[in-house]
Coordinates of C-alpha atoms and ligand atoms in Angstrom, one line a residue:
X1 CA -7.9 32.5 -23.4
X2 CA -11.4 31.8 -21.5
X3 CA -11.2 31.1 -17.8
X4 CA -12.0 27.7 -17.0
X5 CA -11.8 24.9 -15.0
X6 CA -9.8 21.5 -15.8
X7 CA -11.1 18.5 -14.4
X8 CA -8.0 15.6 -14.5
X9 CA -9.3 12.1 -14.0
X10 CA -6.1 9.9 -12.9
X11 CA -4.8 13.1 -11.0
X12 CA -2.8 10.5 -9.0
X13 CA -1.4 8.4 -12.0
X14 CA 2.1 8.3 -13.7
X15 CA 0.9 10.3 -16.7
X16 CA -0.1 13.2 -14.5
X17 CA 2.9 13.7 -12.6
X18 CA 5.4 13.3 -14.9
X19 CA 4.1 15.3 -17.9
X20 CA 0.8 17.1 -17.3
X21 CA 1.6 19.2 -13.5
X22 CA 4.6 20.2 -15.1
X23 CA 3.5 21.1 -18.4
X24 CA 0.6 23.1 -16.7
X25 CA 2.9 24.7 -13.9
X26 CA 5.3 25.3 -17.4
X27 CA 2.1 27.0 -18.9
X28 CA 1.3 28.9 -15.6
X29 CA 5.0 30.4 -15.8
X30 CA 4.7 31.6 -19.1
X31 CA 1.6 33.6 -19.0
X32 CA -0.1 30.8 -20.9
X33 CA -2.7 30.0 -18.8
X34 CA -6.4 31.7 -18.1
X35 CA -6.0 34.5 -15.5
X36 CA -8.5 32.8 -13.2
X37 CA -8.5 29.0 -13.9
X38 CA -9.6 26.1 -11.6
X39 CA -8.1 22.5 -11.7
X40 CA -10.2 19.7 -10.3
X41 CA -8.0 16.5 -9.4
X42 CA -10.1 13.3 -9.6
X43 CA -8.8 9.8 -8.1
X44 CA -9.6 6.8 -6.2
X45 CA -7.8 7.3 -3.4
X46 CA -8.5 9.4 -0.5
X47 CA -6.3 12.6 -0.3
X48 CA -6.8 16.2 1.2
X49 CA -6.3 19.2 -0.8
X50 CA -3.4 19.7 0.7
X51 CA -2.0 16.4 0.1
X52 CA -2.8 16.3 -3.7
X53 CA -1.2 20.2 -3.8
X54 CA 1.9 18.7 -2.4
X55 CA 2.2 15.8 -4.6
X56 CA 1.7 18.2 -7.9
X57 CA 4.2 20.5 -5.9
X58 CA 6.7 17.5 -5.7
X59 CA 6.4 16.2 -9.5
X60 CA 7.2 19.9 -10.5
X61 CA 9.9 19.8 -8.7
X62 CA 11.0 16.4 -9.9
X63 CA 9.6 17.0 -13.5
X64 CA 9.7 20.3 -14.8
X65 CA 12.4 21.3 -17.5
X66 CA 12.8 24.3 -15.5
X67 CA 15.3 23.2 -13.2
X68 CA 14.4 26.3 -10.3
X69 CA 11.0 26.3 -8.6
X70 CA 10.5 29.3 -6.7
X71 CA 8.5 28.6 -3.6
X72 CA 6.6 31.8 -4.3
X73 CA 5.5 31.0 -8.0
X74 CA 4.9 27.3 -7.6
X75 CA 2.6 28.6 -4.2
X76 CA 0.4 30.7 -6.4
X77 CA -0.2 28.2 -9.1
X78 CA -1.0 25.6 -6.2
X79 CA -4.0 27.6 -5.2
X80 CA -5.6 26.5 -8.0
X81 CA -5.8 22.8 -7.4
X82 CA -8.6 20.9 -5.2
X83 CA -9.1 17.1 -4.9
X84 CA -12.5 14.9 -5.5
X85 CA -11.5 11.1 -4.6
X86 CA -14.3 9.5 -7.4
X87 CA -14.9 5.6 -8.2
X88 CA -15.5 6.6 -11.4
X89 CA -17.9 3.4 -12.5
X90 CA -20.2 4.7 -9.8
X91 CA -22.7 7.5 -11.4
X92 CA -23.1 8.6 -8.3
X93 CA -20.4 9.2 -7.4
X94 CA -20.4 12.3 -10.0
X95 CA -22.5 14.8 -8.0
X96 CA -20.5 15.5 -5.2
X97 CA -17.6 15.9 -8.1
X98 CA -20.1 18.2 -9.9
X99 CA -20.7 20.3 -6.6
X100 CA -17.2 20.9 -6.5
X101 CA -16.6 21.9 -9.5
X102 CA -19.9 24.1 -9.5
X103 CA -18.6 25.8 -6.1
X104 CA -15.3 26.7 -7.0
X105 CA -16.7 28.3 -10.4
X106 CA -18.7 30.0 -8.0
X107 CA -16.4 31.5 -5.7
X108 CA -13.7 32.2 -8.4
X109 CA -16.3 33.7 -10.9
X110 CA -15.6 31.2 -13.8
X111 CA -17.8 30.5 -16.2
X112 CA -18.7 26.8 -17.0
X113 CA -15.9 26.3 -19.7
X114 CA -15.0 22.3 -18.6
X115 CA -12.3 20.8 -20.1
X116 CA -12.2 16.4 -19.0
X117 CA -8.8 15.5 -19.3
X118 CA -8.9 11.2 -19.3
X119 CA -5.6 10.2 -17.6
X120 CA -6.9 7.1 -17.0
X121 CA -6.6 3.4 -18.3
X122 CA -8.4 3.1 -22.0
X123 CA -11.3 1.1 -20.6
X124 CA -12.5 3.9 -18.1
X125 CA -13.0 6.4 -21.2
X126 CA -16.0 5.5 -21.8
X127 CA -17.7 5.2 -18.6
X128 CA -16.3 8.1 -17.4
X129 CA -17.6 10.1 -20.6
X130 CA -21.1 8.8 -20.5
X131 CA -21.1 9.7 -16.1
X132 CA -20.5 13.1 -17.1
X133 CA -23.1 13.2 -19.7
X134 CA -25.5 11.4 -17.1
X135 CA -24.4 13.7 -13.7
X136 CA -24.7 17.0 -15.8
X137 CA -21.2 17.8 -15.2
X138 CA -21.0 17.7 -19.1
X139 CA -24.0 20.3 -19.4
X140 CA -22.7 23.6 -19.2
X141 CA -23.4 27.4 -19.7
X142 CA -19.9 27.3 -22.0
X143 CA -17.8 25.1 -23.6
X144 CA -16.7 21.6 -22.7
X145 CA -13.7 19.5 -24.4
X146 CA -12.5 16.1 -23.7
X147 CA -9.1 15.0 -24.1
X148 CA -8.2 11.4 -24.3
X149 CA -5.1 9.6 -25.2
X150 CA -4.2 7.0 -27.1
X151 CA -4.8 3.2 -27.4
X152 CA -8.2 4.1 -28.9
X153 CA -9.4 0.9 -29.4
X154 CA -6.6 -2.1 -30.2
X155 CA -8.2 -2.9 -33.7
X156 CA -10.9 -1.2 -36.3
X157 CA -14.1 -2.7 -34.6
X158 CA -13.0 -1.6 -30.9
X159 CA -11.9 1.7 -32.1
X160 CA -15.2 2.8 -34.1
X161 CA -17.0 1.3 -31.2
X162 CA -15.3 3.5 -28.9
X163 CA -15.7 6.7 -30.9
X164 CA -19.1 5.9 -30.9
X165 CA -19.8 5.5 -27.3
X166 CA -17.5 8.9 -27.0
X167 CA -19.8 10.2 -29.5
X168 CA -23.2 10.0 -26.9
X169 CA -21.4 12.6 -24.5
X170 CA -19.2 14.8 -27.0
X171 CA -18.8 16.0 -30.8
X172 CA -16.1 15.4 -32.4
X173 CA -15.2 19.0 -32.3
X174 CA -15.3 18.6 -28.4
X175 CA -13.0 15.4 -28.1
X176 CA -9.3 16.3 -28.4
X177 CA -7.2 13.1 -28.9
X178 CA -3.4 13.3 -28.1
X179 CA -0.9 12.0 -30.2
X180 CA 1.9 13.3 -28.5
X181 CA 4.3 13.1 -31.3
X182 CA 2.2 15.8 -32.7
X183 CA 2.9 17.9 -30.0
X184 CA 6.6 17.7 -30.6
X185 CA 8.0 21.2 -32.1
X186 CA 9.7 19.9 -35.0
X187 CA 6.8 17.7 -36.2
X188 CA 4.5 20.2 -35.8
X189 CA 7.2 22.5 -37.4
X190 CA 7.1 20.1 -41.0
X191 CA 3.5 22.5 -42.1
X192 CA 6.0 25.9 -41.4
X193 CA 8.9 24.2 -43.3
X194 CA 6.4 24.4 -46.1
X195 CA 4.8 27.4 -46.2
X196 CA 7.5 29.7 -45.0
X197 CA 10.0 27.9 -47.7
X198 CA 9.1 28.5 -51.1
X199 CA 12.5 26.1 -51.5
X200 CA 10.6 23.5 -50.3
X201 CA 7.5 23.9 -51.4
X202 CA 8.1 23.8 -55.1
X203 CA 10.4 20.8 -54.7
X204 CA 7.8 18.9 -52.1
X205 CA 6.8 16.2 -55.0
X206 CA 7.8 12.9 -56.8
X207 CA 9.7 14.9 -59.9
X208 CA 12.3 16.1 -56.9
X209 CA 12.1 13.5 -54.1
X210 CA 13.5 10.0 -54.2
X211 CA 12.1 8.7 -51.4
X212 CA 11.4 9.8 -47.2
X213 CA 12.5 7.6 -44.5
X214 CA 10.7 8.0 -41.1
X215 CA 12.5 6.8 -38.3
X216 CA 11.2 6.3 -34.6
X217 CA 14.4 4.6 -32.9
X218 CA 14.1 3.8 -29.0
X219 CA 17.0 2.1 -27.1
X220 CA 14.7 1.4 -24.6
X221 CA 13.3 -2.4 -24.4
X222 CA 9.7 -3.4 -23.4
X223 CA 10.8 -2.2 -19.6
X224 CA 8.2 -3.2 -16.9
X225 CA 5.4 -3.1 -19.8
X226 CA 5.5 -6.4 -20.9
X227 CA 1.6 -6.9 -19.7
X228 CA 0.5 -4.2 -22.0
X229 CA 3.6 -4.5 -24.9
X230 CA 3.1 -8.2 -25.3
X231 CA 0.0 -8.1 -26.8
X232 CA 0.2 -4.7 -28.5
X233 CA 3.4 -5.0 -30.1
X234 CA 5.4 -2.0 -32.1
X235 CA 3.1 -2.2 -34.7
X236 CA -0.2 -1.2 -32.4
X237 CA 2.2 0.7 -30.2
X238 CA 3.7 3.4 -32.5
X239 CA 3.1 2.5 -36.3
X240 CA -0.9 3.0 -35.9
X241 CA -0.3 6.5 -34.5
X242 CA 2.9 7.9 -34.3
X243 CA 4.7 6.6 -37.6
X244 CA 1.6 6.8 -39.1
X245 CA 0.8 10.7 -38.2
X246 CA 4.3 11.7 -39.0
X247 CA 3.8 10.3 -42.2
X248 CA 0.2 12.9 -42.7
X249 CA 2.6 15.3 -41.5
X250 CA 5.3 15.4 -43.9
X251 CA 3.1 14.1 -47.3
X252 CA 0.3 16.5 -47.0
X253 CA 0.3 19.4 -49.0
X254 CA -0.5 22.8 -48.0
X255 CA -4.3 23.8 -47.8
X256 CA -5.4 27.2 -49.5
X257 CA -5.8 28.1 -45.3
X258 CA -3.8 27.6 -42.8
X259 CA -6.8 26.2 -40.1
X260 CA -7.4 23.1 -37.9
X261 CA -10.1 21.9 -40.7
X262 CA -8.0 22.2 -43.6
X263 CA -4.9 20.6 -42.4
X264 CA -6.5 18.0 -40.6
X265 CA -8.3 17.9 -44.4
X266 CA -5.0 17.7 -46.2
X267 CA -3.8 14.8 -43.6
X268 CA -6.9 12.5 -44.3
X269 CA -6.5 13.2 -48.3
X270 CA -3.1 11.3 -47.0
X271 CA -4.5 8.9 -45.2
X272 CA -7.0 7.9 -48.0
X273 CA -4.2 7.7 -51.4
X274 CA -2.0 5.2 -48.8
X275 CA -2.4 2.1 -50.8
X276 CA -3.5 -0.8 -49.2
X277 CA -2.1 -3.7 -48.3
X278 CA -3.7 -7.1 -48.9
X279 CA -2.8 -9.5 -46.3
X280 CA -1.2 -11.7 -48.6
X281 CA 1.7 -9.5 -49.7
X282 CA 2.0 -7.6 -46.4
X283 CA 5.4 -9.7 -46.3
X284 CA 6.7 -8.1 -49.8
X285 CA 6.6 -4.4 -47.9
X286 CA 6.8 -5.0 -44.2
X287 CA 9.6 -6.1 -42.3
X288 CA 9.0 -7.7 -38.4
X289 CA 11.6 -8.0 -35.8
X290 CA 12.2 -8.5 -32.3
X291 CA 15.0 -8.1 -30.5
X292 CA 17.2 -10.5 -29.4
X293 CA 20.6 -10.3 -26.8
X294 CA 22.6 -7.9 -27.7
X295 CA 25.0 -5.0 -26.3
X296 CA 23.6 -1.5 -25.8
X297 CA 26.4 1.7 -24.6
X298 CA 28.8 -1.2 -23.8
X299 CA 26.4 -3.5 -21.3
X300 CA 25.0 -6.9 -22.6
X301 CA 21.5 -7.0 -22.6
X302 CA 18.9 -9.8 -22.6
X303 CA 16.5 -10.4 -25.3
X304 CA 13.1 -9.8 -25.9
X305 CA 11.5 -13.3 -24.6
X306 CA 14.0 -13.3 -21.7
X307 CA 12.4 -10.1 -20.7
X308 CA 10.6 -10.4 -17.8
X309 CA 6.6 -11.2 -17.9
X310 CA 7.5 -12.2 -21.2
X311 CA 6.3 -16.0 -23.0
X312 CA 9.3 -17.6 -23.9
X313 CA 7.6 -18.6 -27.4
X314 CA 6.1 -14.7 -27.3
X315 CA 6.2 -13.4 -31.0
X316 CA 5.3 -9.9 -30.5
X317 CA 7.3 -7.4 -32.7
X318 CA 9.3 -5.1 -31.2
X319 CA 10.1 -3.4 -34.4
X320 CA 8.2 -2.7 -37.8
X321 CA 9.9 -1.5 -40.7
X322 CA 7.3 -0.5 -44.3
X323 CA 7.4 0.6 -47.6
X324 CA 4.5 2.9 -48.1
X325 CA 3.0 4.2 -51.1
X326 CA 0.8 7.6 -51.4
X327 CA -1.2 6.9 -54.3
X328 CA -1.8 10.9 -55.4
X329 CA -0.7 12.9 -58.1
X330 CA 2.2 14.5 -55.7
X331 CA 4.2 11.5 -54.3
X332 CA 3.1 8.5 -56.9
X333 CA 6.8 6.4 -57.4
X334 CA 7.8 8.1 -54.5
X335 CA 8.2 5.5 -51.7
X336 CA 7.8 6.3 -48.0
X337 CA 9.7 4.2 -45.9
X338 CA 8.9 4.0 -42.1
X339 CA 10.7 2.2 -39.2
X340 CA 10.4 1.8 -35.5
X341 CA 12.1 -0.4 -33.0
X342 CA 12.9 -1.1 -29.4
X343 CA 16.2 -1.6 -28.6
X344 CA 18.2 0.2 -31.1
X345 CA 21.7 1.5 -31.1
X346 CA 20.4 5.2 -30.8
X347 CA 17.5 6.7 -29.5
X348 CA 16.6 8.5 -32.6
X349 CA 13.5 10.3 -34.3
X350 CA 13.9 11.9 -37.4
X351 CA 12.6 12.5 -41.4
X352 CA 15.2 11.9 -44.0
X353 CA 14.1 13.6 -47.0
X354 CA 16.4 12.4 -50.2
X355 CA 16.0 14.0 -53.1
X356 CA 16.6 12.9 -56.9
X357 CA 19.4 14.0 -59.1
X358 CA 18.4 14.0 -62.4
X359 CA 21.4 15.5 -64.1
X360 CA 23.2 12.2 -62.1
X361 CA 24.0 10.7 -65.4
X362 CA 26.4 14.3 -66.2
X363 CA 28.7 12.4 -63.6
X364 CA 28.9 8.9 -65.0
X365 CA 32.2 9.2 -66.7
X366 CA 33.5 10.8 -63.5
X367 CA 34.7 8.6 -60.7
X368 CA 33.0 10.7 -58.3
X369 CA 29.6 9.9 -57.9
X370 CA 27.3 13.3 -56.0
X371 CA 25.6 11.9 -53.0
X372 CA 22.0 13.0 -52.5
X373 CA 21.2 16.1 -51.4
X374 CA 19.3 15.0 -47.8
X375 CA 16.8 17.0 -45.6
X376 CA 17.4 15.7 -42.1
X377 CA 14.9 16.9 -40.0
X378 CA 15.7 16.0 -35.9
X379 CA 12.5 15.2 -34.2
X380 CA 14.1 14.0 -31.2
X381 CA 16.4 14.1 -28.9
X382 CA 17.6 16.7 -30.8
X383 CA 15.7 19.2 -32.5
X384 CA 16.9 20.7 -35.8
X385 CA 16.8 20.6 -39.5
X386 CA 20.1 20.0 -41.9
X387 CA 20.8 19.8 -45.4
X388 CA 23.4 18.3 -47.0
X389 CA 24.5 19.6 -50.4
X390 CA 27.5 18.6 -52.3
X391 CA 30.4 21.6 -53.1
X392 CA 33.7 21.7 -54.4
X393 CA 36.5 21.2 -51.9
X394 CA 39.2 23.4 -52.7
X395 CA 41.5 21.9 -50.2
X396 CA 41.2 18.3 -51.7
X397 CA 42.0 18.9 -55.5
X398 CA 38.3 20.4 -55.8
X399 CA 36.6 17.3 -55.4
X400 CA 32.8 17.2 -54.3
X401 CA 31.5 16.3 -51.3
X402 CA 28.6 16.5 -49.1
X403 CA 28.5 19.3 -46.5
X404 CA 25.9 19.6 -44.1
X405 CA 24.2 23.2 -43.5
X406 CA 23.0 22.6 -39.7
X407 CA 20.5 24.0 -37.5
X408 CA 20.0 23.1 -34.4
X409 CA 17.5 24.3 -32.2
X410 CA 19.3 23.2 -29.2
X411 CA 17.5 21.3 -26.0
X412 CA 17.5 23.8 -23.9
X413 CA 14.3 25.5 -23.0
X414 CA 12.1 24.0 -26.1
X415 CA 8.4 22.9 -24.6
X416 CA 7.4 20.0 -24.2
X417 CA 5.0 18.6 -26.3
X418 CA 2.2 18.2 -23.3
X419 CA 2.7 22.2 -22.9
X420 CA 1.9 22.5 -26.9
X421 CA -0.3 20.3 -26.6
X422 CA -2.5 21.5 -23.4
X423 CA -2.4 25.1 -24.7
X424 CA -3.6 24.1 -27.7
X425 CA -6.8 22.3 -26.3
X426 CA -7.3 24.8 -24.3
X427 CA -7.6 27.5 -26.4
X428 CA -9.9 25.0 -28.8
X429 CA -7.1 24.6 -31.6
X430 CA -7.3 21.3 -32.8
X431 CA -5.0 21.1 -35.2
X432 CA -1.8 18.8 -34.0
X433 CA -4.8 16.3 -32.3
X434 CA -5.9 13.5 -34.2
X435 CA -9.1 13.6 -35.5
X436 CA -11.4 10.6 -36.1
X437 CA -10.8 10.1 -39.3
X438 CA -6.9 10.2 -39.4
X439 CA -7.5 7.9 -36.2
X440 CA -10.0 5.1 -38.6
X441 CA -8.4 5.3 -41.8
X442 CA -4.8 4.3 -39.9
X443 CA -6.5 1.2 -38.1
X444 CA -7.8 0.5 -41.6
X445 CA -4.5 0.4 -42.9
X446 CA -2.7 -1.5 -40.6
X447 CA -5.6 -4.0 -40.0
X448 CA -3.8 -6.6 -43.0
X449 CA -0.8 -6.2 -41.2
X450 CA -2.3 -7.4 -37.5
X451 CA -3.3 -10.1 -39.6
X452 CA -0.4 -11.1 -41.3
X453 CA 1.3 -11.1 -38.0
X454 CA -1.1 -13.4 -36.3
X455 CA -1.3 -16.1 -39.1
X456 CA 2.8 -15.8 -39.6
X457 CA 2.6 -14.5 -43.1
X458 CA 5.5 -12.4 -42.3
X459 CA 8.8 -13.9 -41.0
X460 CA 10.0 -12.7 -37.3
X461 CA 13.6 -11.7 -37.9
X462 CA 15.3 -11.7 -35.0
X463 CA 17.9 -8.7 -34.5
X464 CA 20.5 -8.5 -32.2
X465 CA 19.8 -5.5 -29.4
X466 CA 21.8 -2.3 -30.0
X467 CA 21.5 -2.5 -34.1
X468 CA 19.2 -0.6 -36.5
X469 CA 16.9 -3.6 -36.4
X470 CA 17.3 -7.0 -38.8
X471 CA 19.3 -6.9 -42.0
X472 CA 15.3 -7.8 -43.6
X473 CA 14.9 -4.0 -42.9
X474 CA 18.1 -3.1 -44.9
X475 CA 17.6 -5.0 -47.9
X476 CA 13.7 -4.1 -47.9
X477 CA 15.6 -0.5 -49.3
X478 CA 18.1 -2.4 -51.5
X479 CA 15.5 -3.6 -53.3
X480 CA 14.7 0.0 -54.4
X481 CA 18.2 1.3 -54.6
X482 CA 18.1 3.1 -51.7
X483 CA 19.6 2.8 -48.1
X484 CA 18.7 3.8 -45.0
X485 CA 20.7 7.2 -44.2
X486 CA 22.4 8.6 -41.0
X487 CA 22.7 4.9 -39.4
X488 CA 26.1 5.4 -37.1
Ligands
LIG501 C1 4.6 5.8 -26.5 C2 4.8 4.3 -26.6 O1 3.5 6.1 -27.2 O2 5.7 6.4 -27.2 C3 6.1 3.8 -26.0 O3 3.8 3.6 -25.9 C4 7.3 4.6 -26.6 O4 6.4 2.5 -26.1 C5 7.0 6.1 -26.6 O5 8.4 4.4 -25.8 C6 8.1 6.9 -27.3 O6 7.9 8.2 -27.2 P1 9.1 9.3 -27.3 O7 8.5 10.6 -27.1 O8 10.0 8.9 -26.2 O9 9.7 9.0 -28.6

């Protein structure tokens, strides 16, 4: 990996301390990071070196999954962090960032590989990316990346015009743009499932799959977001990105090579056979909820208007539920259903994968009816993949039933998806960030639904806190003979 040195705008922010200090200290530990490597801290406010070392020092500690921090280690890794207090709508304030920067490459040796990391609020991206084009600080001897995180934009007009403002200082080869449910091992693990199973890959198509259910369950509500969750809703807030990238994720089929450009390919041929939706029958394959009071792990909790910094009359949807169709020769019939939602009984990602039966119809004279053979893949909390099969039970007069075959990958010691994620970047693998067009074609998609929602085209069912979401999202499955599966 090239030496190199990582400038953090928002070095002081929530983001920062929580997931990207202990992800790089993580890194550090595991002999993932550049022998000699430099790491530039940018915020508002005044602090010494040593201050901003102690602070990363303390969100280690807090943060890391490692529960030891030896004084020794963490000391080391330290020496690599210096502080540049920047208002970062002030141009000039870029050169005495860029001296910095310049002297410590000097004194450590490193060449000028940059990488920006934005940890900043969305509508300092693009200042900040056109200061660093103006200061120079983008004009180096080697590489330079940007990494930015999601919103980009909050609808298809603000989105292309950001990525075109981005576009003055960086390629799109340059700009890395987290989605950090593609930095979480299992989803990233859905392309291996593939290739290393032949099992998998021949049955990975409409004559052997019934239909896939992505869930994204939180039990969480809007907490002290209500300024930013209010007006983005779960729709802007998880089904643009998230659902919609797990989707790419499991439908796309395996390119003839295994690199960023082709799978990112394979996950835009996705993106492009979802069928749209016209605003006027968003309501016939999208379900909206919010939550209402309910109970959650035995405590009654207040519903979603009674939240606080909430409108009383607010209508924002704190869950989505949608039948999506993939119009391509692989997974036409085959309907992919996708749900999110605050406030749910479980906090719960996962990819139900339910395949068909076509000899069902050998069973119809028997009272027992086989029940789907199931590939449960455990995004989160729990990582791990089952299938359940059906077998003979010779202690209950042979009948069948469904046993599960269970892996589990355990919590213990998996990365986190910021380590993935930040090695990835920076050794200039791009393949689990979203690229541009995965990014436009999903705002494209979901733009009839923003509408719907605004105009009321789509009724607001109300669920009760600590359910899988309104009955609406139940019977949206019903209609195709299907249910949702694994719901406690
Ligand atoms: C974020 C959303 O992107 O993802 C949050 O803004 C949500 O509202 C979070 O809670 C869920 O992430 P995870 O990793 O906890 O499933």
């Amino acid at each position: 990996m090239d030496s190199m040195t990582f400038v953090l705008f928002g070095a002081t922010g929530d983001l920062a301390k929580r997931k990207i200090y202990p992800a790089l200290y993580n890194l550090y530990l595991d002999k993932k990071l550049p022998a000699v490597f430099s790491i530039v801290g940018v915020g508002r406010r005044g602090l010494s070196d040593e201050e901003f070392q102690s602070s990363v020092a303390e969100s280690v500690r807090t943060f890391s999954r490692r529960s030891q921090v030896e004084a020794q280690q963490i000391n080391a890794f330290l020496e690599a962090f210096c502080y540049c207090s920047v208002d970062v709508t002030d141009p000039k304030e870029f050169l005495p960032l860029q001296e910095r920067v310049k002297e410590r490459e000097a004194a450590l040796d490193l060449p000028e590989n940059r990488m920006f990391y934005l940890s900043v609020a969305p509508e300092f991206f693009e200042v900040i990316a056109s200061n660093i084009r103006a200061s120079g600080l983008g004009t180096t001897k080697g590489w330079k990346r940007l990494i930015i995180e999601k919103p980009f934009g909050h609808d298809l007009a603000s989105a292309r015009q950001l990525n075109e403002k981005l576009g003055a200082s960086f390629e799109e080869e340059e700009i890395y743009r987290i989605d950090h449910y593609l930095g979480k091992p299992m989803v990233q693990n859905l392309e291996a499932l593939e290739f290393a199973n032949p099992v998998f890959q021949a049955l990975w198509n409409n004559q052997y799959i019934a239909n896939v259910q992505i869930t994204a369950g939180e039990t969480v509500g809007v907490e002290e977001r209500a300024g930013y969750y209010d007006h983005t809703g779960a729709l802007l807030d998880m089904v643009q990105n998230h659902m919609l990238q797990m989707l790419m994720m499991t439908a796309m089929h395996l390119p003839k090579r295994i690199t960023a450009k082709e799978i990112r390919g394979e996950k835009r041929k996705v993106m492009e056979a979802v069928r749209p939706l016209r605003k006027e029958e968003v309501s016939q394959h999208v379900v909206r909820g919010q939550y209402g009071a309910g109970e959650l792990h035995g405590k009654p909790v207040v519903g979603y208007v009674d939240e606080p910094g909430v409108s009383e009359a607010s209508k924002t949807d704190t869950f989505v539920a949608a039948r999506v169709w993939i119009d391509d020769p692989f997974w036409q019939g085959v309907p992919f259903y996708i749900r999110t939602g605050k406030r749910m009984k479980e906090k719960s990602t996962r990819i139900v994968i339910e395949f068909k039966n076509p000899l069902e119809k050998l069973y119809r004279h028997r009272q027992e009816k086989p029940a789907p053979n199931l590939l449960i893949i455990s995004v989160n909390p729990d990582e791990g993949i089952a299938l359940q099969v059906n077998s003979k039970n010779p202690t209950n007069s042979g009948k069948i039933e469904p046993v599960t075959v269970d892996f589990s990958a355990g919590t213990k010691d998996v990365p986190e998806a910021y380590e993935l994620l930040l090695f990835d970047a920076l050794r200039g693998d791009s393949t689990y960030f979203a690229h541009w067009k995965e990014v436009e074609l999903s705002w494209m998609w979901v733009e009839p639904i923003m509408a719907a929602f605004r105009e009321d085209l789509v009724p607001l069912h109300v669920y009760p806190a600590g359910m899988y979401g309104p009955d609406a999202s139940a019977e949206l499955l019903l209609a195709d003979g299907f249910q949702w599966w694994l719901d406690k």
